[in-house]
mmCIF file of C-alpha atoms in Angstrom:
data_model
loop_
_atom_site.group_PDB
_atom_site.id
_atom_site.type_symbol
_atom_site.label_atom_id
_atom_site.label_comp_id
_atom_site.label_asym_id
_atom_site.label_seq_id
_atom_site.Cartn_x
_atom_site.Cartn_y
_atom_site.Cartn_z
ATOM 1 C CA UNK A 1 60.217 13.567 -46.370
ATOM 2 C CA UNK A 2 59.164 14.004 -49.839
ATOM 3 C CA UNK A 3 61.257 14.054 -53.037
ATOM 4 C CA UNK A 4 60.003 16.019 -55.987
ATOM 5 C CA UNK A 5 61.546 14.277 -59.022
ATOM 6 C CA UNK A 6 61.377 16.696 -62.212
ATOM 7 C CA UNK A 7 62.363 15.337 -65.547
ATOM 8 C CA UNK A 8 63.401 17.192 -68.665
ATOM 9 C CA UNK A 9 64.111 14.821 -71.712
ATOM 10 C CA UNK A 10 66.375 17.371 -73.622
ATOM 11 C CA UNK A 11 67.131 17.238 -77.153
ATOM 12 C CA UNK A 12 70.586 16.014 -77.110
ATOM 13 C CA UNK A 13 71.939 18.822 -79.777
ATOM 14 C CA UNK A 14 70.946 21.168 -76.592
ATOM 15 C CA UNK A 15 71.922 19.347 -73.327
ATOM 16 C CA UNK A 16 75.087 20.973 -72.769
ATOM 17 C CA UNK A 17 72.945 24.373 -73.415
ATOM 18 C CA UNK A 18 70.431 23.245 -70.931
ATOM 19 C CA UNK A 19 72.436 21.521 -68.149
ATOM 20 C CA UNK A 20 74.621 24.841 -68.368
ATOM 21 C CA UNK A 21 71.143 27.279 -67.585
ATOM 22 C CA UNK A 22 70.476 24.231 -65.176
ATOM 23 C CA UNK A 23 73.200 25.017 -63.045
ATOM 24 C CA UNK A 24 73.154 28.844 -63.206
ATOM 25 C CA UNK A 25 69.825 29.107 -62.972
ATOM 26 C CA UNK A 26 67.515 26.490 -60.960
ATOM 27 C CA UNK A 27 67.622 27.716 -57.623
ATOM 28 C CA UNK A 28 68.719 31.209 -57.945
ATOM 29 C CA UNK A 29 64.988 32.577 -57.461
ATOM 30 C CA UNK A 30 63.913 31.994 -53.533
ATOM 31 C CA UNK A 31 63.633 28.044 -52.619
ATOM 32 C CA UNK A 32 66.667 27.728 -50.693
ATOM 33 C CA UNK A 33 64.601 30.331 -48.331
ATOM 34 C CA UNK A 34 61.369 28.040 -48.654
ATOM 35 C CA UNK A 35 60.486 26.665 -45.268
ATOM 36 C CA UNK A 36 60.729 22.734 -45.340
ATOM 37 C CA UNK A 37 62.846 23.320 -48.524
ATOM 38 C CA UNK A 38 66.004 20.959 -47.444
ATOM 39 C CA UNK A 39 68.646 20.677 -50.217
ATOM 40 C CA UNK A 40 68.225 19.971 -54.365
ATOM 41 C CA UNK A 41 70.068 17.876 -57.113
ATOM 42 C CA UNK A 42 70.569 17.726 -60.669
ATOM 43 C CA UNK A 43 71.449 15.180 -62.452
ATOM 44 C CA UNK A 44 72.736 14.552 -65.856
ATOM 45 C CA UNK A 45 71.762 11.245 -67.842
ATOM 46 C CA UNK A 46 74.684 9.131 -68.532
ATOM 47 C CA UNK A 47 74.015 6.004 -71.188
ATOM 48 C CA UNK A 48 74.860 3.246 -70.709
ATOM 49 C CA UNK A 49 76.861 1.103 -74.068
ATOM 50 C CA UNK A 50 74.035 -1.060 -74.554
ATOM 51 C CA UNK A 51 70.921 1.002 -73.792
ATOM 52 C CA UNK A 52 69.762 4.028 -75.626
ATOM 53 C CA UNK A 53 70.573 7.692 -75.181
ATOM 54 C CA UNK A 54 70.003 9.011 -71.936
ATOM 55 C CA UNK A 55 68.747 12.537 -72.683
ATOM 56 C CA UNK A 56 67.487 13.381 -69.597
ATOM 57 C CA UNK A 57 68.050 15.841 -66.569
ATOM 58 C CA UNK A 58 66.347 15.945 -63.681
ATOM 59 C CA UNK A 59 66.247 17.903 -61.044
ATOM 60 C CA UNK A 60 65.206 16.485 -56.929
ATOM 61 C CA UNK A 61 63.933 19.044 -54.340
ATOM 62 C CA UNK A 62 63.731 17.422 -51.142
ATOM 63 C CA UNK A 63 60.892 18.633 -48.659
ATOM 64 C CA UNK A 64 60.706 18.327 -44.681
ATOM 65 C CA UNK A 65 56.340 17.417 -46.227
ATOM 66 C CA UNK A 66 54.016 17.783 -48.422
ATOM 67 C CA UNK A 67 52.716 20.882 -46.794
ATOM 68 C CA UNK A 68 55.783 22.840 -47.394
ATOM 69 C CA UNK A 69 55.930 21.577 -50.669
ATOM 70 C CA UNK A 70 52.639 22.979 -51.804
ATOM 71 C CA UNK A 71 53.323 25.972 -49.813
ATOM 72 C CA UNK A 72 56.090 26.225 -52.303
ATOM 73 C CA UNK A 73 54.244 25.865 -55.078
ATOM 74 C CA UNK A 74 51.672 28.970 -54.890
ATOM 75 C CA UNK A 75 54.820 31.529 -53.907
ATOM 76 C CA UNK A 76 56.457 33.948 -55.262
ATOM 77 C CA UNK A 77 59.728 32.185 -55.705
ATOM 78 C CA UNK A 78 57.783 29.645 -57.325
ATOM 79 C CA UNK A 79 56.524 31.896 -60.163
ATOM 80 C CA UNK A 80 60.173 33.383 -60.524
ATOM 81 C CA UNK A 81 61.567 30.165 -61.018
ATOM 82 C CA UNK A 82 59.175 29.718 -64.105
ATOM 83 C CA UNK A 83 59.493 33.090 -65.744
ATOM 84 C CA UNK A 84 61.486 32.877 -68.706
ATOM 85 C CA UNK A 85 61.596 28.797 -69.484
ATOM 86 C CA UNK A 86 64.150 27.437 -71.950
ATOM 87 C CA UNK A 87 63.539 27.885 -75.875
ATOM 88 C CA UNK A 88 60.163 25.078 -76.793
ATOM 89 C CA UNK A 89 62.996 23.445 -79.784
ATOM 90 C CA UNK A 90 65.594 22.438 -76.555
ATOM 91 C CA UNK A 91 62.319 19.620 -75.165
ATOM 92 C CA UNK A 92 62.293 16.352 -76.893
ATOM 93 C CA UNK A 93 59.027 15.359 -74.831
ATOM 94 C CA UNK A 94 56.979 17.660 -71.952
ATOM 95 C CA UNK A 95 58.657 17.772 -68.554
ATOM 96 C CA UNK A 96 57.112 15.355 -65.619
ATOM 97 C CA UNK A 97 56.884 16.133 -62.191
ATOM 98 C CA UNK A 98 56.940 13.122 -59.576
ATOM 99 C CA UNK A 99 56.561 12.837 -55.947
ATOM 100 C CA UNK A 100 57.189 10.550 -53.331
ATOM 101 C CA UNK A 101 57.287 10.145 -49.761
ATOM 102 C CA UNK A 102 60.412 9.185 -47.997
ATOM 103 C CA UNK A 103 59.774 5.585 -46.278
ATOM 104 C CA UNK A 104 62.907 4.637 -45.375
ATOM 105 C CA UNK A 105 66.559 6.100 -45.216
ATOM 106 C CA UNK A 106 69.933 4.425 -44.813
#
């Protein structure tokens, strides 16, 4: 299994807007019908009192294998999911993508 983590650093004044958009639109363009797609989670960063503000929103997708994820990245569903992005002024920095292979699950 591979896990794809996309981190969006959002300006604090737009975090609620981005979260609303994420809940309404992420996953609505056919990803759930893709072969090998297992699930998606949307996480909202929370702050700990002695730590800096956590203004990140994470999209985590789980895939049967790397091949399934790569097929998705070349699909019509992927193209549709990335049309009409949120306004650039919402972002505190560029999104990042990290991919992990699950080596143990409990």
